[in-house]
mmCIF file of C-alpha atoms in Angstrom:
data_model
loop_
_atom_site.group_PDB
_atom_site.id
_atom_site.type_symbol
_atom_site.label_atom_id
_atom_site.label_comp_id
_atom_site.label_asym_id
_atom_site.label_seq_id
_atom_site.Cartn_x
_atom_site.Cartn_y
_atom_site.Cartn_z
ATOM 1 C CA UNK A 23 0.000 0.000 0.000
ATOM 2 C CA UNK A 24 1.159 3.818 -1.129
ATOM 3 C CA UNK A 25 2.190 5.986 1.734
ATOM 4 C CA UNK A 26 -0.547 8.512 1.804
ATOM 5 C CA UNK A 27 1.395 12.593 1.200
ATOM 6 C CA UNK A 28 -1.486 13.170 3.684
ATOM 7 C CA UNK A 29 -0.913 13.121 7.750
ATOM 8 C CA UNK A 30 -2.353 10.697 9.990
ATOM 9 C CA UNK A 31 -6.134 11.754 10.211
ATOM 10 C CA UNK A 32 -8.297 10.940 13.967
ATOM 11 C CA UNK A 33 -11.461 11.880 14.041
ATOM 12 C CA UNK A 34 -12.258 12.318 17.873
ATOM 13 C CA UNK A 35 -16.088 12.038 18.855
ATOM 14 C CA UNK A 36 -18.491 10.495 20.650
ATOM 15 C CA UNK A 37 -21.163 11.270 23.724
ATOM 16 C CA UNK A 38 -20.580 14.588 25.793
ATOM 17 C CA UNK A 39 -18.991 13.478 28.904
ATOM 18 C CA UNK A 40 -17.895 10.229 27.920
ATOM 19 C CA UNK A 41 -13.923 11.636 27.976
ATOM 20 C CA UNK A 42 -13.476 13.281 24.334
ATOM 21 C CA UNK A 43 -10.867 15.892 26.668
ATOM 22 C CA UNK A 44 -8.624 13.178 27.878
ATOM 23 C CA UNK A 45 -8.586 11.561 25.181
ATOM 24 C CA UNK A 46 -7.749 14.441 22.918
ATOM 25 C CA UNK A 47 -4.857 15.221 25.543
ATOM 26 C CA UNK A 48 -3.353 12.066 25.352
ATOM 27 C CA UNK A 49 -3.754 12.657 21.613
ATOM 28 C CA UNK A 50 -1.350 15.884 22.281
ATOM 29 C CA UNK A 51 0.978 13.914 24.288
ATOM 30 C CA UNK A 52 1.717 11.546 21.571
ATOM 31 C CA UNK A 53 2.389 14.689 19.073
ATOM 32 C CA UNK A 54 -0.960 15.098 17.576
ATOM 33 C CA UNK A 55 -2.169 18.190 16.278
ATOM 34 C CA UNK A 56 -4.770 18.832 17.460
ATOM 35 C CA UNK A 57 -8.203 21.365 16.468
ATOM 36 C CA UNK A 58 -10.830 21.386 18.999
ATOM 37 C CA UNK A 59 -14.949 21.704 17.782
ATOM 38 C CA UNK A 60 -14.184 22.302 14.201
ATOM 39 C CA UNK A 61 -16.941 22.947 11.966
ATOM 40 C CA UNK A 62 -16.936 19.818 9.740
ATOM 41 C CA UNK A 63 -17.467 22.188 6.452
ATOM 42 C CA UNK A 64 -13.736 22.961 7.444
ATOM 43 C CA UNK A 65 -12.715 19.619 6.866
ATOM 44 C CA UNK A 66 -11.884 19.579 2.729
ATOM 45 C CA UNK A 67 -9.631 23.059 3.497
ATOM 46 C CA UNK A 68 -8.033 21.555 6.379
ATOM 47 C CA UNK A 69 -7.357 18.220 4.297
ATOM 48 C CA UNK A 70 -6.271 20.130 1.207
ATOM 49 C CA UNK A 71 -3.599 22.278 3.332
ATOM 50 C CA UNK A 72 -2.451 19.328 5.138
ATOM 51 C CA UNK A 73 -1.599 17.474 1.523
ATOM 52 C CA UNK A 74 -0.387 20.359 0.112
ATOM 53 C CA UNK A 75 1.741 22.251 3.414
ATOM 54 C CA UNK A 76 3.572 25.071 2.856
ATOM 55 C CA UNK A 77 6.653 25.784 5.165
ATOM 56 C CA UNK A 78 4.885 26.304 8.338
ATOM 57 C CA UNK A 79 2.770 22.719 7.752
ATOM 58 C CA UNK A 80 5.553 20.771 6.894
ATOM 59 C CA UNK A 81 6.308 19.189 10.148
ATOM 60 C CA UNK A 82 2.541 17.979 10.542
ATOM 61 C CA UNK A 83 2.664 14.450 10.550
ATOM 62 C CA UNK A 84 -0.264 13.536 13.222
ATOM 63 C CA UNK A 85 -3.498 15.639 13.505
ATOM 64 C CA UNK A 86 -6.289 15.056 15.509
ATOM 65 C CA UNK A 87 -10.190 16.876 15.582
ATOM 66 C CA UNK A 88 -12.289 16.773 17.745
ATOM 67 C CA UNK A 89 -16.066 17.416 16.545
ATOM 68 C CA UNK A 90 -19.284 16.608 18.270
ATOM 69 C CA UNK A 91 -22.649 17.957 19.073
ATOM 70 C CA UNK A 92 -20.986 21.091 20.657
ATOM 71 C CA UNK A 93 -21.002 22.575 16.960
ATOM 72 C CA UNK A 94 -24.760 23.228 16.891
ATOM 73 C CA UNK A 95 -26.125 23.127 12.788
ATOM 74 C CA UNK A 96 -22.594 23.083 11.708
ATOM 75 C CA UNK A 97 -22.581 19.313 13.242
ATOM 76 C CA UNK A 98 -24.847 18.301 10.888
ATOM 77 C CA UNK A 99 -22.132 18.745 7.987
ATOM 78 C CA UNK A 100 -19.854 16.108 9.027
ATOM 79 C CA UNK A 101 -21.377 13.290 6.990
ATOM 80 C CA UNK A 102 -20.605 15.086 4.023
ATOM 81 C CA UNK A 103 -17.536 16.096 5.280
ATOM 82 C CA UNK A 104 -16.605 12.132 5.613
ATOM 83 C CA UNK A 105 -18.210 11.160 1.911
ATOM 84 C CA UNK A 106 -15.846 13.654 0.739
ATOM 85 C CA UNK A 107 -12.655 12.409 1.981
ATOM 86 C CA UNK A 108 -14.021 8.898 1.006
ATOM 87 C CA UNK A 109 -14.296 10.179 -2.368
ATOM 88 C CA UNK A 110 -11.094 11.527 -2.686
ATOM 89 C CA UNK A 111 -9.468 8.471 -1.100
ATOM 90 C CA UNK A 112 -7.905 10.141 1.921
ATOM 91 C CA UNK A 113 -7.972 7.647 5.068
ATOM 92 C CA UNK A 114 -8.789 8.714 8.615
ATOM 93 C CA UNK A 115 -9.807 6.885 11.537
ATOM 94 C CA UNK A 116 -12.488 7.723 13.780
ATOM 95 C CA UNK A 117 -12.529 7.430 17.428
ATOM 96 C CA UNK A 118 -16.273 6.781 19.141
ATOM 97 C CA UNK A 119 -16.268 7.294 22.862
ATOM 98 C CA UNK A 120 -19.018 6.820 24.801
ATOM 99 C CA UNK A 121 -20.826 5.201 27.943
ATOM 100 C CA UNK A 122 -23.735 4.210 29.829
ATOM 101 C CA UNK A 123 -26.895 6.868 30.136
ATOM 102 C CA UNK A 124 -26.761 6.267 34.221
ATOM 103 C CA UNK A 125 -22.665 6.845 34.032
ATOM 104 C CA UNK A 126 -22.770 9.686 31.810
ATOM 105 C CA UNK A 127 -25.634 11.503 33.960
ATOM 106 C CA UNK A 128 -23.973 11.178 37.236
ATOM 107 C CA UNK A 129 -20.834 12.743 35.429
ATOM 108 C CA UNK A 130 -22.901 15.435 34.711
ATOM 109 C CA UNK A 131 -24.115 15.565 38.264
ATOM 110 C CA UNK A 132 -21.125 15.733 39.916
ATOM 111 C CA UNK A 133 -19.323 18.544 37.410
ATOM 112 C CA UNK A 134 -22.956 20.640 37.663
ATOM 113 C CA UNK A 135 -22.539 21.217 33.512
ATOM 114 C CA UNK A 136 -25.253 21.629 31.555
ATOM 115 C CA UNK A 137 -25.564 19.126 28.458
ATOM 116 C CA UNK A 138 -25.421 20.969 25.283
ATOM 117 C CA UNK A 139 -28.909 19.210 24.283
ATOM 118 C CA UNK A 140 -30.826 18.963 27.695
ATOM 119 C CA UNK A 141 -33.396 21.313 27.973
ATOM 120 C CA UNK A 142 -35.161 22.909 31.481
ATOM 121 C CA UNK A 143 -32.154 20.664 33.670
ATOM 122 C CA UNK A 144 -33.257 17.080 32.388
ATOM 123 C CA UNK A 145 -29.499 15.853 31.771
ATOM 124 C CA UNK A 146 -31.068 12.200 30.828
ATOM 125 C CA UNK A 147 -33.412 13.371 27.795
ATOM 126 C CA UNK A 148 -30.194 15.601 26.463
ATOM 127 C CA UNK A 149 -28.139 11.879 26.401
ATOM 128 C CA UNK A 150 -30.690 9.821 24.576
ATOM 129 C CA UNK A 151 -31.514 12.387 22.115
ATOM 130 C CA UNK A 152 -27.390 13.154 21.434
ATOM 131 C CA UNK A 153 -27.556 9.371 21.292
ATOM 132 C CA UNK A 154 -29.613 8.808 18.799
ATOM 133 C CA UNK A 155 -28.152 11.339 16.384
ATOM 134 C CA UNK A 156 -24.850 10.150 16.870
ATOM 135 C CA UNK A 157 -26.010 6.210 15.741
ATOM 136 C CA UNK A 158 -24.754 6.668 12.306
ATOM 137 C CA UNK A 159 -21.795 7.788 12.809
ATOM 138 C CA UNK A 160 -20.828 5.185 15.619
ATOM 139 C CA UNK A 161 -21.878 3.346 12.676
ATOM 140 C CA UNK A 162 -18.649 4.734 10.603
ATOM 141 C CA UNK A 163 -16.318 4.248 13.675
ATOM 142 C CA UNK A 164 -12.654 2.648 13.226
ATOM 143 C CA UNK A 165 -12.913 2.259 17.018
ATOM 144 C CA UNK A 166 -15.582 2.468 20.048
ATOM 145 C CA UNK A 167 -14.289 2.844 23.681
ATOM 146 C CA UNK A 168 -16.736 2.848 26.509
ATOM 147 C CA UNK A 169 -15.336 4.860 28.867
ATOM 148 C CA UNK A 170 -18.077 3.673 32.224
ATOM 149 C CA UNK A 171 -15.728 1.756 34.133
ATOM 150 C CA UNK A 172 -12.400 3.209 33.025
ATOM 151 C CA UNK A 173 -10.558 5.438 34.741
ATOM 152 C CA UNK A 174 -8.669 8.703 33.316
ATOM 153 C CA UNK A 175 -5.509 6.507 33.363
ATOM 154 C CA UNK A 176 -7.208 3.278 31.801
ATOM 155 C CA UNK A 177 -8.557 5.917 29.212
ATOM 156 C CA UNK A 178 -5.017 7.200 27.954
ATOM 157 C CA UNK A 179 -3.730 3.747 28.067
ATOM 158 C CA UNK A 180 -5.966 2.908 25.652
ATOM 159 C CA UNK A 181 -5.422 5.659 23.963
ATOM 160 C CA UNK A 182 -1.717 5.330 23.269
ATOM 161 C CA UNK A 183 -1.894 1.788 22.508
ATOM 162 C CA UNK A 184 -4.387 2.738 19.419
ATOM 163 C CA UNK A 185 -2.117 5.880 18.204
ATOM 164 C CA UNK A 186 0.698 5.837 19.410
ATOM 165 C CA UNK A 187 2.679 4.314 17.042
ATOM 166 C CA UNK A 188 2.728 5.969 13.381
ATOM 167 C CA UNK A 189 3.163 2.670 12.326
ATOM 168 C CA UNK A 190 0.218 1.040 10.822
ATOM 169 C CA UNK A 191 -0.139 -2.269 12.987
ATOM 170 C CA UNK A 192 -3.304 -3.968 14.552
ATOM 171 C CA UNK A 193 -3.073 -4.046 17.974
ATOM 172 C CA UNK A 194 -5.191 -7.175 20.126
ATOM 173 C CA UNK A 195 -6.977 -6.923 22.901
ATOM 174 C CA UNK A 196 -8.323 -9.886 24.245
ATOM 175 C CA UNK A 197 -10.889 -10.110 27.501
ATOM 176 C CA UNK A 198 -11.945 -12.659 29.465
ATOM 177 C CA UNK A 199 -15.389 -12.268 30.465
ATOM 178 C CA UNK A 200 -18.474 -14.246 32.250
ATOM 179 C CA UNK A 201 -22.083 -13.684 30.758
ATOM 180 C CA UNK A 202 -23.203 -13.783 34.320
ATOM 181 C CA UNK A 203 -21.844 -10.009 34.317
ATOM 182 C CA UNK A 204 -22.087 -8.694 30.823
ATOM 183 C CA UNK A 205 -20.943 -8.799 27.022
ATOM 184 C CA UNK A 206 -17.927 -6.830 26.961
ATOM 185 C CA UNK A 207 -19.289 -3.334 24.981
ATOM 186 C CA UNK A 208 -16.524 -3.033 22.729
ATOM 187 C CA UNK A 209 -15.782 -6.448 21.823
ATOM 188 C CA UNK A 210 -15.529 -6.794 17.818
ATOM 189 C CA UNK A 211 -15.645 -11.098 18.631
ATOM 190 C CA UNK A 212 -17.391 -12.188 20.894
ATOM 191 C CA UNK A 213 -16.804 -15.996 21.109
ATOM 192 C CA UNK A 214 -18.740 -17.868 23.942
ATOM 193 C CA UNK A 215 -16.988 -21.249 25.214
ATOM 194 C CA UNK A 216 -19.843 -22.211 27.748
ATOM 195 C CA UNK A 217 -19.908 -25.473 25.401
ATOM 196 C CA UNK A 218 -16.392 -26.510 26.735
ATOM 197 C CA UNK A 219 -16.207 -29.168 29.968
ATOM 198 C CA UNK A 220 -16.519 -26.896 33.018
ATOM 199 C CA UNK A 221 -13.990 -27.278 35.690
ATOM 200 C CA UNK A 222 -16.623 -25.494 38.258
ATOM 201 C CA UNK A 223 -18.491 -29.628 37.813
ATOM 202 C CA UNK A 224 -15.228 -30.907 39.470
ATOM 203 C CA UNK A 225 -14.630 -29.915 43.286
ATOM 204 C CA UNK A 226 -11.349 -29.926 43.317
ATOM 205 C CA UNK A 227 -10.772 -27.717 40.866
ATOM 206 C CA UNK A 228 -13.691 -25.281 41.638
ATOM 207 C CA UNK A 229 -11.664 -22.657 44.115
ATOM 208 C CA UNK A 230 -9.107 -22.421 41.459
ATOM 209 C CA UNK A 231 -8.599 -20.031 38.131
ATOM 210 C CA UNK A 232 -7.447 -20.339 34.598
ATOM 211 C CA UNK A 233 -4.339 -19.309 35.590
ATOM 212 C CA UNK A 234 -3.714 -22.390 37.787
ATOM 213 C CA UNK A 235 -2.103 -24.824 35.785
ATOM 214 C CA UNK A 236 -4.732 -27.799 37.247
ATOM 215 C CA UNK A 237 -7.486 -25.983 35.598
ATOM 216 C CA UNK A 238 -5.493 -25.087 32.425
ATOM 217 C CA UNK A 239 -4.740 -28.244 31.740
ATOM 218 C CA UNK A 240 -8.401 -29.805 32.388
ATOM 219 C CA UNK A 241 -9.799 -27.320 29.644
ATOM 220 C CA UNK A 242 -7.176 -27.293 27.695
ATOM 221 C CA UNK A 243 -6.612 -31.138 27.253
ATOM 222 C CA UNK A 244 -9.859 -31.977 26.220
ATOM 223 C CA UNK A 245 -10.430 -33.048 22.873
ATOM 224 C CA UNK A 246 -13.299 -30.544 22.418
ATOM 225 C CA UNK A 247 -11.185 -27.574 23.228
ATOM 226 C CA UNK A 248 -8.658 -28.535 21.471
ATOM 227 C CA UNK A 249 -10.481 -29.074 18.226
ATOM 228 C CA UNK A 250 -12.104 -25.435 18.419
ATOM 229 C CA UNK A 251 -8.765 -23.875 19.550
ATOM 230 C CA UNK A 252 -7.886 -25.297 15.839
ATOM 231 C CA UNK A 253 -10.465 -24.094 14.219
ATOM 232 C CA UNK A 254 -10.416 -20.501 16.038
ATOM 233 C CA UNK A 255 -6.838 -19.730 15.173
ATOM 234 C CA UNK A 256 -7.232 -21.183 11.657
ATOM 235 C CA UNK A 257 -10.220 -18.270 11.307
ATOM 236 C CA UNK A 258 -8.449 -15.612 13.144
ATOM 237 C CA UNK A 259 -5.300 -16.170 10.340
ATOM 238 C CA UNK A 260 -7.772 -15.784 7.890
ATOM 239 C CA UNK A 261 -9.479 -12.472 9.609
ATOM 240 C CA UNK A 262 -6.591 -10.623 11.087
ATOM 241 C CA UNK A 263 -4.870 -9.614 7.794
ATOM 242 C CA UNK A 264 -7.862 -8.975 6.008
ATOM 243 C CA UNK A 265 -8.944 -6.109 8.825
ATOM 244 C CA UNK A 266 -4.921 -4.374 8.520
ATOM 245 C CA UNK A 267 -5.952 -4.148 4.840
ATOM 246 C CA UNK A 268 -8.994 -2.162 5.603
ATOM 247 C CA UNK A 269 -7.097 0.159 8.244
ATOM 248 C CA UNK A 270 -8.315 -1.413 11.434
ATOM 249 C CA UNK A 271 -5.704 -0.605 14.381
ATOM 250 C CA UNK A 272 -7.063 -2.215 16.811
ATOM 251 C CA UNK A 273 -9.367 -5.622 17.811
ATOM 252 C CA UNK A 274 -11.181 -6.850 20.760
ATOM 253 C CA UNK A 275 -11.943 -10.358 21.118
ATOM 254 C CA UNK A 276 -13.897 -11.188 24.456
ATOM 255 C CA UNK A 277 -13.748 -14.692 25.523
ATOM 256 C CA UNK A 278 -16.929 -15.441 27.759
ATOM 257 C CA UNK A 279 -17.542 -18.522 30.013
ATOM 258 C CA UNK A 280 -20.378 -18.547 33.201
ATOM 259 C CA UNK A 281 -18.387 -16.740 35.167
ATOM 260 C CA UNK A 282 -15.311 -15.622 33.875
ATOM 261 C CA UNK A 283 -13.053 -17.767 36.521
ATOM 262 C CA UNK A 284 -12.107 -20.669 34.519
ATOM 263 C CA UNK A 285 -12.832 -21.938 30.851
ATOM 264 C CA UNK A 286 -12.801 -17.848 29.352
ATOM 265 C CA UNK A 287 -8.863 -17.069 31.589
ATOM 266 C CA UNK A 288 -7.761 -20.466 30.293
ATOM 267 C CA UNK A 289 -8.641 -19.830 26.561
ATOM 268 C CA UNK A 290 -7.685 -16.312 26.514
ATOM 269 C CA UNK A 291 -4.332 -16.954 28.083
ATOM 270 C CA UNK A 292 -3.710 -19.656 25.509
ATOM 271 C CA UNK A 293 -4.945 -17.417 22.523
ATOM 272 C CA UNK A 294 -2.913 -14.697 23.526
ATOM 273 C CA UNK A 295 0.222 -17.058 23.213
ATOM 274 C CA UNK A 296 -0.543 -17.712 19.546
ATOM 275 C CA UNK A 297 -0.995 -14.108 18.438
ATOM 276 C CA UNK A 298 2.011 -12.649 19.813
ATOM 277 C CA UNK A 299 3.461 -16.218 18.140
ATOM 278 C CA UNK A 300 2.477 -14.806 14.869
ATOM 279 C CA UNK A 301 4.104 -11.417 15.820
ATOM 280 C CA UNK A 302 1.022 -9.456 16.941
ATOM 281 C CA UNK A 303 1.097 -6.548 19.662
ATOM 282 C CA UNK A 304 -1.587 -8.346 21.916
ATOM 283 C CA UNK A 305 -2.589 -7.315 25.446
ATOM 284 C CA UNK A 306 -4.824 -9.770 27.451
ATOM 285 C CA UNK A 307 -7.020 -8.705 30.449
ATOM 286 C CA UNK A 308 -9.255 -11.007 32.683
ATOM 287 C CA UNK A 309 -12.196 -8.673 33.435
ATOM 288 C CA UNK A 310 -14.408 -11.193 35.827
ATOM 289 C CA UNK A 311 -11.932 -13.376 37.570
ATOM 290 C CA UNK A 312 -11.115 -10.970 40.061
ATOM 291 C CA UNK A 313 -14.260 -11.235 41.599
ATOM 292 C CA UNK A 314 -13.724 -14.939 42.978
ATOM 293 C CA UNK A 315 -10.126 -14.262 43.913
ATOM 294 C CA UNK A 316 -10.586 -14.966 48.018
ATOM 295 C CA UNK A 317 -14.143 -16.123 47.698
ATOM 296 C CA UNK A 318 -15.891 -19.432 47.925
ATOM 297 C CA UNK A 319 -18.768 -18.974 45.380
ATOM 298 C CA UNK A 320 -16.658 -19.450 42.280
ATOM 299 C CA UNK A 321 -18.218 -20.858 38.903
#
C-alpha cells in the first residue's frame, strides 16, 4: 500500500462526557495536532492544506479533531464532510467514545454542567436524544471505547496503545469475560466457550482459576477444546490480515464462560500465546476473575 502525502487523520467524537478531553490530551501527548470543535465544512480546506503544506505545515505528521454535538447546525455537515474524503481516497480513523446513560448523567451531576442538548435541567433526555443522532456515525467508527468503568488513566492507556505508534499495525486486545456479568461493549468477537467441559463440575478444581495450571490443563486437554482452539486460530489467520488491509488498528476479542473464573482465563491466556506467536502486539485482560479471587462462590 502507497504511503498517503497526507498526515495521519483521527477523528475524535463520541457522547458529551464520555472523555473526548482526555482523550484528545493524550492525543497531544503523543504529538498530535490537534483542532478542537471544528466545523466539519472545514474539513476539505483543512485536508487540502495538510496534503499540500507550505513551510509552516511541513512538520505535521499527526493531527487530531475533535467534533461533536458542541457545533450546533454546523454538526450536521460532518457526513458530508466524511463522503468527501471517502471520495477523494484520503484515510482517517475515527474514534467513538461513549458510555452508559446512568454513568454519563452522574458525570454530569457531579461537574454541575449543563448538556449541550438537555433542555429545562433534564441531563437524561439531552443523552438519549445526542444518542440517537450520533447512531450513524458510531456506525462509521474505526474504534468504540466505553469509557463507564475506566478510569482517566485506563482511558489514555488505551489511547496510546491505538495511536501511538505511526506505524500502521493492529493491535489485540483480548478479555476474558463471564455472561453472568455482561458482554464486553466493545468487543468486535465475541466468542462464547460455555460449550467446553466446566472445571466449576469438578470440586477440586472449583476454588481455582485459569491461571492455575490444574485448571489449564483440564480445559485445555480436552479433545473438544482442542479441536475449536484449531479451528479458532485457523479463522483468526484468515481475519486478522484482512482487517490491517482495511485500516483497522485495533481488535477486541472477548472470551466469555459462566463466570469468567475458569474456561474464558484459560482460553484467553492460551490465545494470547498464539498471536504474539504470529508477531502481533496483543494485550490480554481477565475482566471477571477478580471477583472470585478470596471467595468461595466461584463458577
Amino acid at each position: 500500500m502507497a504511503e498517503s502525502k497526507y498526515p495521519r487523520l483521527v477523528i475524535v467524537t463520541g457522547l458529551s462526557g464520555a472523555g473526548k478531553t482526555q482523550a484528545v490530551r493524550c492525543l497531544e501527548d503523543l504529538g498530535f495536532f490537534c483542532v478542537d470543535n471544528l466545523p466539519p465544512s472545514l474539513i476539505p480546506g483543512l485536508v487540502d492544506l495538510l496534503g499540500h503544506p507550505g513551510k509552516e505545515g511541513e512538520g505535521i505528521t499527526k493531527v487530531a479533531l475533535v467534533m461533536d454535538i458542541r457545533g450546533g447546525e454546523f454538526f450536521t455537515g460532518l457526513d458530508a464532510a466524511l463522503n468527501y474524503l471517502d471520495g477523494l481516497g484520503i484515510p482517517y480513523e475515527i474514534l467513538f467514545l461513549e458510555a452508559a446513560d446512568e454513568i454519563l448523567v452522574r458525570r454530569y451531576k457531579e461537574t454541575r454542567r449543563r448538556h449541550p442538548l438537555s433542555s429545562g435541567g433534564q441531563i437524561l433526555e439531552g443523552i438519549i436524544e445526542e444518542r440517537r443522532r450520533l447512531e450513524e456515525l458510531r456506525g462509521r467508527a474505526s474504534k468504540i471505547i466505553d469509557t463507564s468503568e475506566l478510569t482517566p488513566r485506563q482511558l489514555k492507556e488505551q489511547v496510546s496503545e491505538l495511536f501511538g505508534s505511526s506505524r500502521r499495525q493492529l493491535i489485540v486486545s483480548i478479555i476474558s469475560f463471564g455472561y453472568k456479568y455482561g458482554i464486553p461493549l466493545d468487543a468486535d468477537l465475541v466468542m462464547d466457550v460455555r460449550f467446553l467441559p466446566n472445571p466449576y463440575y469438578v470440586p477440586a478444581l472449583r476454588p481455582f482459576t485459569g491461571h492455575d495450571r490444574c485448571v489449564k490443563d483440564f480445559v485445555l486437554a480436552s479433545p473438544v477444546t482442542q479441536q475449536f482452539t484449531k479451528q479458532f486460530t485457523a479463522l483468526l489467520r484468515f481475519l486478522i490480515p484482512h482487517y490491517l488491509n482495511e485500516g483497522k488498528s485495533h481488535l477486541v476479542i472477548a472470551i466469555g464462560c459462566t463466570g469468567g473464573q475458569h474456561r474464558s482465563v484459560a482460553l484467553a491466556n492460551k490465545l494470547g500465546e498464539f498471536l504474539q506467536s504470529e508477531d502481533y502486539v496483543v494485550t490480554v485482560k481477565h475482566r471477571d476473575v477478580v471477583r472470585y479471587l478470596g471467595t468461595g462462590n466461584r463458577r
